[in-house]
Amino acid sequence: MQNEPPEVEVVRRLFQAVENRDLTPMYEIYDPAVVIREAESLPYGGEHRGHKGMLEHATGYLRAWDRLQTEDDRRLEPQFFASGDQVFVRWRQKAHADDGRAVDLPAVSVYRLRGGRVIEATMHHFDTAALLGLVAREEGAP
Amino acid sequence: MKLRPPIHMPSLLAGVAGALAARVALSRLLLAKFRRDVAALNEGDYGSILSAYSEDAVLTFADGDHRWAGQHHGKEALERFFKNFVAARIRGDIRELYVAGPPWRLTLIVRFDDRAEDDDRGEIYRNRTVVLVRTRWGRVVEQEDFYENTERIAAFEARLRELGIAPIGD
């Protein structure tokens, strides 16, 4: 994108990596000292530190959602708002279960950058209970 | 052939600088107003923050088994929302505020932390929040609240009921 703040460009690449299920660029995007905070109730929740933590968070997210998402569901529809060294992103978490249940909920993530890399990421959800309801029931399903 | 008027670079630069300065000034003004409103809300006075909303404002909150659930349409519903906020003794702190868009249609993103204490058990609720606000000519028309963990809200509701703090209804 033209005239996009460099911070937004970095976070946009992160969202593209998630949509493409490509973990490789994340090592470049996330600082080795990154702290990722996710709702502790979710299967991939809690505080994740460093590249090891980043990998745990990313693989946990994919494990939870991949089988519940169509190609279209994987599109996160991000809207970026830059503010100094921070980037706020409103995006959508979408999924469909085999029994017809579905979620399509907005979320806001806040990214803080240092030296062109993400050093801190915190996810804020519209309804973690609804997300957990779908993921947990699917995990418990035979 | 029509001749374009020459672009006067110092004027153009002054205009851009002026617009940027106005955005910074507006952001500071809004931050100061929100801090005052939230400080008043923390002391139980919701009138100031309520006055920031338009008559047809819609506040969208996570569904669930709690008194703040769902969409709140219009001033009366918003007043009930804030009455419940105050009755639950929630205290909030604005951490950051970001302003985007033209003055007649601003988008505000507010990083907000909230917590509540009970006299006996100390802290009974804490959450990290992002509030996404859309305004029309300075009045809030839409608000969406996002939480680090919405399940804490349901747990807080259960605790409030144990304490005998009933929801303020219609």
PDB file of N, CA and C in Angstrom, chain A residues 68 95-103 130-139 141:
ATOM      1  N   LEU A  68     -12.127 -25.618  11.332  1.00  0.00           N
ATOM      2  CA  LEU A  68     -13.448 -24.985  11.400  1.00  0.00           C
ATOM      3  C   LEU A  68     -13.602 -23.864  10.374  1.00  0.00           C
ATOM      4  N   ALA A  95     -15.740 -18.761  11.618  1.00  0.00           N
ATOM      5  CA  ALA A  95     -15.610 -20.220  11.593  1.00  0.00           C
ATOM      6  C   ALA A  95     -16.988 -20.846  11.453  1.00  0.00           C
ATOM      7  N   HIS A  96     -16.996 -22.072  10.944  1.00  0.00           N
ATOM      8  CA  HIS A  96     -18.229 -22.845  10.789  1.00  0.00           C
ATOM      9  C   HIS A  96     -17.983 -24.261  11.301  1.00  0.00           C
ATOM     10  N   ALA A  97     -18.890 -24.753  12.131  1.00  0.00           N
ATOM     11  CA  ALA A  97     -18.812 -26.153  12.563  1.00  0.00           C
ATOM     12  C   ALA A  97     -19.681 -26.996  11.637  1.00  0.00           C
ATOM     13  N   ASP A  98     -19.431 -28.303  11.652  1.00  0.00           N
ATOM     14  CA  ASP A  98     -20.193 -29.208  10.771  1.00  0.00           C
ATOM     15  C   ASP A  98     -21.687 -29.200  11.076  1.00  0.00           C
ATOM     16  N   ASP A  99     -22.042 -28.941  12.351  1.00  0.00           N
ATOM     17  CA  ASP A  99     -23.463 -28.984  12.729  1.00  0.00           C
ATOM     18  C   ASP A  99     -24.204 -27.673  12.415  1.00  0.00           C
ATOM     19  N   GLY A 100     -23.544 -26.756  11.736  1.00  0.00           N
ATOM     20  CA  GLY A 100     -24.207 -25.524  11.324  1.00  0.00           C
ATOM     21  C   GLY A 100     -23.930 -24.336  12.225  1.00  0.00           C
ATOM     22  N   ARG A 101     -23.371 -24.593  13.398  1.00  0.00           N
ATOM     23  CA  ARG A 101     -23.052 -23.458  14.267  1.00  0.00           C
ATOM     24  C   ARG A 101     -21.912 -22.666  13.635  1.00  0.00           C
ATOM     25  N   ALA A 102     -21.911 -21.359  13.893  1.00  0.00           N
ATOM     26  CA  ALA A 102     -20.889 -20.514  13.265  1.00  0.00           C
ATOM     27  C   ALA A 102     -20.584 -19.318  14.157  1.00  0.00           C
ATOM     28  N   VAL A 103     -19.408 -18.749  13.963  1.00  0.00           N
ATOM     29  CA  VAL A 103     -19.098 -17.453  14.587  1.00  0.00           C
ATOM     30  C   VAL A 103     -18.587 -16.518  13.500  1.00  0.00           C
ATOM     31  N   ALA A 130     -18.104 -16.996  23.336  1.00  0.00           N
ATOM     32  CA  ALA A 130     -18.678 -17.541  22.102  1.00  0.00           C
ATOM     33  C   ALA A 130     -17.614 -18.294  21.300  1.00  0.00           C
ATOM     34  N   LEU A 131     -16.397 -17.751  21.255  1.00  0.00           N
ATOM     35  CA  LEU A 131     -15.313 -18.423  20.529  1.00  0.00           C
ATOM     36  C   LEU A 131     -15.012 -19.766  21.176  1.00  0.00           C
ATOM     37  N   LEU A 132     -14.902 -19.741  22.486  1.00  0.00           N
ATOM     38  CA  LEU A 132     -14.577 -20.948  23.230  1.00  0.00           C
ATOM     39  C   LEU A 132     -15.688 -21.992  23.066  1.00  0.00           C
ATOM     40  N   GLY A 133     -16.922 -21.527  23.037  1.00  0.00           N
ATOM     41  CA  GLY A 133     -18.052 -22.434  22.875  1.00  0.00           C
ATOM     42  C   GLY A 133     -17.916 -23.274  21.616  1.00  0.00           C
ATOM     43  N   LEU A 134     -17.508 -22.649  20.539  1.00  0.00           N
ATOM     44  CA  LEU A 134     -17.361 -23.370  19.273  1.00  0.00           C
ATOM     45  C   LEU A 134     -16.126 -24.258  19.282  1.00  0.00           C
ATOM     46  N   VAL A 135     -15.004 -23.708  19.708  1.00  0.00           N
ATOM     47  CA  VAL A 135     -13.735 -24.469  19.689  1.00  0.00           C
ATOM     48  C   VAL A 135     -13.803 -25.644  20.655  1.00  0.00           C
ATOM     49  N   ALA A 136     -14.291 -25.396  21.874  1.00  0.00           N
ATOM     50  CA  ALA A 136     -14.275 -26.444  22.892  1.00  0.00           C
ATOM     51  C   ALA A 136     -15.204 -27.586  22.504  1.00  0.00           C
ATOM     52  N   ARG A 137     -16.383 -27.258  21.949  1.00  0.00           N
ATOM     53  CA  ARG A 137     -17.313 -28.317  21.559  1.00  0.00           C
ATOM     54  C   ARG A 137     -16.739 -29.149  20.426  1.00  0.00           C
ATOM     55  N   GLU A 138     -16.038 -28.478  19.531  1.00  0.00           N
ATOM     56  CA  GLU A 138     -15.432 -29.225  18.425  1.00  0.00           C
ATOM     57  C   GLU A 138     -14.295 -30.109  18.925  1.00  0.00           C
ATOM     58  N   GLU A 139     -13.526 -29.581  19.903  1.00  0.00           N
ATOM     59  CA  GLU A 139     -12.413 -30.386  20.428  1.00  0.00           C
ATOM     60  C   GLU A 139     -12.936 -31.599  21.164  1.00  0.00           C
ATOM     61  N   ALA A 141     -15.669 -33.079  20.433  1.00  0.00           N
ATOM     62  CA  ALA A 141     -16.451 -33.942  19.544  1.00  0.00           C
ATOM     63  C   ALA A 141     -15.645 -35.167  19.135  1.00  0.00           C
TER      64      ALA A 141
END
